[in-house]
XYZ file of C-alpha atoms in Angstrom:
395
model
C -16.807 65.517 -6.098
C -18.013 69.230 -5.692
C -15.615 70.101 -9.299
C -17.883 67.084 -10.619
C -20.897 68.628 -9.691
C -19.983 72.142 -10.778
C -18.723 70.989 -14.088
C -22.626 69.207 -14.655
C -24.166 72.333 -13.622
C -21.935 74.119 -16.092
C -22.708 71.558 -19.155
C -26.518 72.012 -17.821
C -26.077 75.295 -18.365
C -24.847 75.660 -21.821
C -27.147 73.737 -22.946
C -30.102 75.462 -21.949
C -29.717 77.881 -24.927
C -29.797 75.351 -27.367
C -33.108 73.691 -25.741
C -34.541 76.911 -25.546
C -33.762 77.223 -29.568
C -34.927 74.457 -30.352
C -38.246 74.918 -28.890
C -38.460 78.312 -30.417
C -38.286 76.834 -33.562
C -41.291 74.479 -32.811
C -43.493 76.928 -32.191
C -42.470 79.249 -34.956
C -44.428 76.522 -36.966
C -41.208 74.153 -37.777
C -43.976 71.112 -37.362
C -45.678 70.001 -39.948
C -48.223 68.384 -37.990
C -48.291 68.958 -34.083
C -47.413 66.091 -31.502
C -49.808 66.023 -28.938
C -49.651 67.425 -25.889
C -48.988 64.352 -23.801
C -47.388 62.515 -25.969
C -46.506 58.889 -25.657
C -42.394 57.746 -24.135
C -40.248 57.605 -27.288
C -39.194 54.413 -28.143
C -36.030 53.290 -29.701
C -36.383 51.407 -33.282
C -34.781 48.185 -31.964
C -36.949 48.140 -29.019
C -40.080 47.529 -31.658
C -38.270 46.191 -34.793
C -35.861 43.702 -32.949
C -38.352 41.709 -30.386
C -41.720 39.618 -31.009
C -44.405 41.190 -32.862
C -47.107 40.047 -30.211
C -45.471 41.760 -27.138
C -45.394 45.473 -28.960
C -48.385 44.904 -31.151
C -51.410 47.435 -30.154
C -49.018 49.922 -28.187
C -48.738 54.060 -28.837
C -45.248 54.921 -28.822
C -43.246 57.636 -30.200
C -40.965 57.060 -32.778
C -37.897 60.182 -33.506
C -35.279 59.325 -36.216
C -34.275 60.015 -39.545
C -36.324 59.396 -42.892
C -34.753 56.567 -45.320
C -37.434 56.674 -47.820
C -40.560 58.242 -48.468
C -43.452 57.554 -50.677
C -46.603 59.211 -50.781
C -49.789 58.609 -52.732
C -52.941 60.495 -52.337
C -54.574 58.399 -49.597
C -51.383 56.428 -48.581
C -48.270 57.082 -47.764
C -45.132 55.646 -46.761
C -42.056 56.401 -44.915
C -39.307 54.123 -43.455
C -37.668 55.550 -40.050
C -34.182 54.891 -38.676
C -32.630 56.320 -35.121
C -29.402 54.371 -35.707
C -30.367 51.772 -32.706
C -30.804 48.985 -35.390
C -29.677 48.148 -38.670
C -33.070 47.828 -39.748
C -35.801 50.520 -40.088
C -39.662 50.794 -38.415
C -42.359 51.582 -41.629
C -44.814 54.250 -40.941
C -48.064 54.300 -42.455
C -49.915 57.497 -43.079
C -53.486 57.228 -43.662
C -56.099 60.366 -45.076
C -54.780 64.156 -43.868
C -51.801 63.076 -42.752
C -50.980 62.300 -45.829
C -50.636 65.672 -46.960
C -47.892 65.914 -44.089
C -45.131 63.837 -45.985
C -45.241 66.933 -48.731
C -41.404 68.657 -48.175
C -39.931 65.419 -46.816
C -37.271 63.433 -47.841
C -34.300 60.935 -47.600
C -32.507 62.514 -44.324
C -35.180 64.636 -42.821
C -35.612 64.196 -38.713
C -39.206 63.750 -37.992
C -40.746 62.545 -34.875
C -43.883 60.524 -34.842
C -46.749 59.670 -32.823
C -48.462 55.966 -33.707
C -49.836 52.954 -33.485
C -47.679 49.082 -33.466
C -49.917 47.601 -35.801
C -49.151 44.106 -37.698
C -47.760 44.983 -41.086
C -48.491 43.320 -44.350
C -46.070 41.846 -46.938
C -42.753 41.304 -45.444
C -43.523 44.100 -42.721
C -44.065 41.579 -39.484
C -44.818 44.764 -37.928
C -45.379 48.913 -39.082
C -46.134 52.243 -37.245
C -49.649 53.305 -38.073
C -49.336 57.603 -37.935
C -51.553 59.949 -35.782
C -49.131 62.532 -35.511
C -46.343 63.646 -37.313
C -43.826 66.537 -37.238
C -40.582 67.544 -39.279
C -38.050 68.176 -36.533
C -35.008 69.163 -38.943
C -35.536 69.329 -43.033
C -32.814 68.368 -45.910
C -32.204 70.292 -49.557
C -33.303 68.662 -52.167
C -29.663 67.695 -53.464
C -28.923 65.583 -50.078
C -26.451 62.898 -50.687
C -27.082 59.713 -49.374
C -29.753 58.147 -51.474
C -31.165 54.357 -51.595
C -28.124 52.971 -53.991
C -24.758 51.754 -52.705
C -22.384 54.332 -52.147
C -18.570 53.931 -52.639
C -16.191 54.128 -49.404
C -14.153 56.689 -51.656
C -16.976 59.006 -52.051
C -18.246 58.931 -48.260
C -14.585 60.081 -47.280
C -15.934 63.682 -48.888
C -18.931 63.410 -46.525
C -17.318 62.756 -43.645
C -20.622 64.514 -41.245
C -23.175 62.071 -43.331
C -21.366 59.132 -43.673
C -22.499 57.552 -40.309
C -25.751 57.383 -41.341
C -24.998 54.731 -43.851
C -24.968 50.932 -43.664
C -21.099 50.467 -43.269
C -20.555 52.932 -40.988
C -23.483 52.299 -38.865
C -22.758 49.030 -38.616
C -19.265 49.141 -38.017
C -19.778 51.658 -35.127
C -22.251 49.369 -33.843
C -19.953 46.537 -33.725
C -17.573 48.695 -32.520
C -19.336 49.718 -29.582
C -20.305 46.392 -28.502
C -16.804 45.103 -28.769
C -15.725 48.009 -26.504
C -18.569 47.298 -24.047
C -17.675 43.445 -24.150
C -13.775 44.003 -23.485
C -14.802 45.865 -20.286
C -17.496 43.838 -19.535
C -14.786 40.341 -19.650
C -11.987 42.197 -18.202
C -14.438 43.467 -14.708
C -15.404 39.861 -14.444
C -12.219 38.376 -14.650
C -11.408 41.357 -11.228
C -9.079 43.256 -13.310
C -8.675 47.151 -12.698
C -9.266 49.137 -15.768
C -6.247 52.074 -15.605
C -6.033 55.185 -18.157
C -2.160 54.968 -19.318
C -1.301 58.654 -20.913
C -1.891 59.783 -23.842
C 1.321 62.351 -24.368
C 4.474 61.084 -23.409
C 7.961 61.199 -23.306
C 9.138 57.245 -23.032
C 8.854 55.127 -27.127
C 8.007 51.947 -24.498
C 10.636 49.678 -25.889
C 10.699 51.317 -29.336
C 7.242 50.228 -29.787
C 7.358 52.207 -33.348
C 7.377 55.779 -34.925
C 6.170 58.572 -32.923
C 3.922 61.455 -33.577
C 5.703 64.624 -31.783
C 3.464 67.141 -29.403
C 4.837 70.615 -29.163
C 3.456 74.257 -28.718
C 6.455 75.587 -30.505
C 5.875 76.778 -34.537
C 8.384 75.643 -37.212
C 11.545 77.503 -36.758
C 11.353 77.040 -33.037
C 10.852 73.573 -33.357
C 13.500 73.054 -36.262
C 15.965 75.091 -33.651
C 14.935 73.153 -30.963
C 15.484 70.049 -32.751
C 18.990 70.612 -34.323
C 20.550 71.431 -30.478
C 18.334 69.184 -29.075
C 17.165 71.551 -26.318
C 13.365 71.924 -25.727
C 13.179 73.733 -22.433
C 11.326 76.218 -23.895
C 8.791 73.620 -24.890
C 5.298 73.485 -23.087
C 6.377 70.260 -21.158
C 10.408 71.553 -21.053
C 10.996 67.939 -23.208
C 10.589 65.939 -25.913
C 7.169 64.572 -25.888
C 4.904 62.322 -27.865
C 1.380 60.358 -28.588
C 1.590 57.343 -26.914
C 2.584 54.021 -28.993
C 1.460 51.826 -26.176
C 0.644 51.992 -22.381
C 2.635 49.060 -21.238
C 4.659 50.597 -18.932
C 1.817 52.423 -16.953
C 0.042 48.999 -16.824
C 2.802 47.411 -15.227
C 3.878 49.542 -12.726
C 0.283 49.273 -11.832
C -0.177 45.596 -12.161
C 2.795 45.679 -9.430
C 0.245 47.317 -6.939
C -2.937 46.232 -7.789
C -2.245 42.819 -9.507
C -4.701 41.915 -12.544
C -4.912 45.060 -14.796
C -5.557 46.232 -18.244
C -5.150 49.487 -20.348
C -8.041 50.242 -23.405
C -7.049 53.576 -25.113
C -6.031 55.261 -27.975
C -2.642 54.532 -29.223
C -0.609 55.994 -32.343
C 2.264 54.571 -34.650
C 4.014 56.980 -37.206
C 5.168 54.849 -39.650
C 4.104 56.452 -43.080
C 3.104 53.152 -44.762
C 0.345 53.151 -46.752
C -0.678 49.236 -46.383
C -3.789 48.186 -44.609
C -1.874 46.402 -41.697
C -0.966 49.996 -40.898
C -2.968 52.467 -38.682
C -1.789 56.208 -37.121
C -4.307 55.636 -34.792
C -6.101 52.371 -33.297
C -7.356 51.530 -29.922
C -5.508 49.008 -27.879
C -6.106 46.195 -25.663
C -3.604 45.605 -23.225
C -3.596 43.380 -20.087
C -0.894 43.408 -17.446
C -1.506 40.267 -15.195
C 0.803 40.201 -12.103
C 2.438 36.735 -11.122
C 1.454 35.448 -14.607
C 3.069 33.001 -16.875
C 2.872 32.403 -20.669
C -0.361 29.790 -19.923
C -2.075 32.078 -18.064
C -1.778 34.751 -20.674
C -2.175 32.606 -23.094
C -5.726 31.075 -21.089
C -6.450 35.388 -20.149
C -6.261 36.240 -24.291
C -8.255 33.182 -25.549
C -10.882 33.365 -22.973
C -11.321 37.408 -24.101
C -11.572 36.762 -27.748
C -14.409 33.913 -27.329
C -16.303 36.274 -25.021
C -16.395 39.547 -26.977
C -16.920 37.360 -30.436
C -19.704 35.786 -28.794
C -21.271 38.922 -27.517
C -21.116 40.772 -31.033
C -22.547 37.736 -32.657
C -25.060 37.935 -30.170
C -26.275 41.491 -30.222
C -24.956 42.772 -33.808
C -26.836 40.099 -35.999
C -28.007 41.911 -38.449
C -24.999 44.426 -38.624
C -22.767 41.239 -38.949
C -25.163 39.985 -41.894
C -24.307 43.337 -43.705
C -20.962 43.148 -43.539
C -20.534 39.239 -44.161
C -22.768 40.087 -47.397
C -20.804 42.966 -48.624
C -17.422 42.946 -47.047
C -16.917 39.319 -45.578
C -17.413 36.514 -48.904
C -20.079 35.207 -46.817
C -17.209 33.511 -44.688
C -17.493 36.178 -41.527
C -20.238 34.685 -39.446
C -19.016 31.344 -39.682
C -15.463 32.082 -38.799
C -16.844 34.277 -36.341
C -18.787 31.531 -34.636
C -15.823 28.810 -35.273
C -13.594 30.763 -33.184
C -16.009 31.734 -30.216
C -16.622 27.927 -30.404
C -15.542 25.294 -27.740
C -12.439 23.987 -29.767
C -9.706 25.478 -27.877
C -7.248 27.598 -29.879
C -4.196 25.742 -31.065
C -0.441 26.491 -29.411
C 2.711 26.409 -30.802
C 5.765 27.466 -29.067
C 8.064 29.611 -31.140
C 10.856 26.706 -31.620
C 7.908 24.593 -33.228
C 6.376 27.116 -35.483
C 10.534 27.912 -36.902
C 10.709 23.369 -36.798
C 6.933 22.989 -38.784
C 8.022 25.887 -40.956
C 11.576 24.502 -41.987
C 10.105 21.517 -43.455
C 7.287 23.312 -45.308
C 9.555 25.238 -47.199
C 11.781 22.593 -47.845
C 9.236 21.168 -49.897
C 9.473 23.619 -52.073
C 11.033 26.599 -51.424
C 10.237 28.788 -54.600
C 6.609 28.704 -53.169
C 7.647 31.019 -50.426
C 8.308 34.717 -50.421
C 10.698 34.523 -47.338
C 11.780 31.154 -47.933
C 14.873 31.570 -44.924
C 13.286 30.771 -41.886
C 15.402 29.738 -38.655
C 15.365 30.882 -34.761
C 15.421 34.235 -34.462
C 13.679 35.216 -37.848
C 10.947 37.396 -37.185
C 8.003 35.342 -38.638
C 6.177 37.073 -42.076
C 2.576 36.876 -42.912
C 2.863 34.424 -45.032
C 4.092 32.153 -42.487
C 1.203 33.254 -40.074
C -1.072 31.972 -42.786
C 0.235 28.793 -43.325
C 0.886 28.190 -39.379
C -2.989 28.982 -38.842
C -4.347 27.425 -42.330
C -2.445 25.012 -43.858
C -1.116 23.314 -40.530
C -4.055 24.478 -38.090
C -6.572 23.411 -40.353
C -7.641 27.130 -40.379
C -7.753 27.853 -35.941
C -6.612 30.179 -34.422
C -3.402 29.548 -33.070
């Protein structure tokens, strides 16, 4: 506890400096247009843009994000906000001086604004009317995200902007209330969350390739490796990224019964397909006294609940990506399989059985027409086991 408390102090610390900077740089005239004094609590985007226009309508908030688009006339002026909490920005009106203000900003400026919740006109239910304004952080003229659709290819050479796009918002969005869900199921189902490591020396079954952690350079490591000797190795062994944390989750399900692991895990297979990742996060429950129904009942009651919480809270991030990425096919599989219908099963004997006949059909249909007990089952099979037999559940 007292190494906790020292390491906050520490962090408090160190970033003192930076406040101190920052506020440095307000005074040396950074603003624009000065907040007031006692300005009003900041308030996220989603907080005004995401609930009913009547119950934030008349209130002075303070809105801090980043500028999407701006668009100033000489007694109006426009500028859309966006602090990441919502897919969707908060409009900001600027009325007679202020004006002047928006001169200098641009697509990607921070600003922070003082307003109004005023009911909006045209397809704005709601907009920020401006009494204060200031330019927290400007952009160069030549900033790279503009209002067009951007290719995936070409945000890969932006890597520190890229977030602040659609996709990537959206995805992290998602993301993060997948993440939350996943805890969120597993604590109310009593399971103990446990952090399997991250380098180690076991392959856990031979899980797949593994990435290699050493302190040695090259030719120790190439020496190392031809006698098979690392003693001189930071950990003295062979060691690795993890592939999987299986075998920390059960030795810990054996003690404390109903567990699960949630971490980073990494495969080195150099395949260049999308089914392959070097690094993913993992899901992986160890329940103790289980059998194959109860996992079966533990996995199927997780996927409804986290699919029902993103569909819940991630709307209009789902709408995104079902428009652009999804045929317009996402939400309603999405909501299919968080439904009531209970997820098909098929034990392995049946799948090979259903299979077998299929193909026997026609067998020049299939890639991997040779199916029988023991075959390890292709994706093509997977297809037809969840489409053309399960009518397209999940099974």
């Amino acid at each position: 506890m007292r190494g906790a408390l020292v390491m906050m102090l520490a962090t408090c610390r160190a970033l003192r400096p930076a406040a101190l900077r920052f506020a440095a740089r307000r005074r040396s005239g950074a603003a624009l247009t000065t907040m007031s004094a006692a300005a009003p609590p900041r308030k996220k985007v989603k907080s005004i843009v995401e609930v009913t226009p009547d119950s934030v309508i008349g209130e002075t908030v303070t809105v801090k994000g980043w500028a999407r688009t701006v668009r100033a006339q000489k007694a109006l002026g426009f500028l859309e906000v966006n602090d990441g909490s919502s897919f969707g920005g908060l409009q900001v009106v600027f009325e007679g001086d202020l004006v002047s203000s928006l001169k200098g900003v641009g697509t990607g400026c921070a600003v922070s604004i003082e307003g109004e919740v005023v009911k909006g006109g045209g397809k704005q239910p709601i907009e920020l009317k401006a009494s204060s304004f200031e330019l927290v952080g400007g952009c160069e003229s030549d900033y790279p995200l503009q209002k067009k659709r951007h290719s995936l290819e070409f945000l890969r050479s932006i890597a520190h902007l890229r977030p602040r796009t659609n996709t990537l918002a959206a995805a992290a969005r998602i993301r993060s209330t997948l993440a939350q869900a996943v805890h969120a199921f597993f604590d109310e189902e009593g399971f103990n969350y446990v952090h399997s490591p991250i380098i180690t020396t076991s392959d856990c079954e031979g899980a797949g390739e593994m990435f290699r952690v050493t302190s040695l350079d090259g030719k120790e490591l190439s020496r190392s490796s031809e006698k098979d000797d690392f003693a001189d190795d930071f950990f003295a062994r062979s060691a690795y990224l993890t592939v999987s944390g299986q075998l920390s989750g059960e030795a810990y399900a054996c003690a404390l019964g109903d567990v699960y692991t949630f971490g980073p895990t990494f495969r080195a297979e150099n395949s260049q397909t999308a089914r392959h990742l070097a690094e993913f996060w993992m899901i992986e429950p160890e329940i103790a006294f289980a059998d194959a129904s109860g996992a079966m009942d533990n996995a199927e009651a997780m996927m409804k609940f986290v699919i029902k919480k993103a569909l819940s809270d991630c709307k209009k991030d789902l709408e995104f990506c079902d428009k652009f990425y999804g045929n317009n096919e996402l939400i309603d599989r999405l909501t299919s399989i968080s439904g009531s219908e209970p997820f098909l099963r098929l034990s392995y004997t049946d799948a090979v059985s259903l299979l077998q006949e299929e193909i026997a059909k026609d067998p020049k249909k299939w890639q991997f027409p040779d199916v029988e007990f023991g075959t390890d089952l292709a994706t093509e099979h997977e297809r037809w086991l969840a489409g053309g037999h399960a009518g397209g559940r999940c099974v």
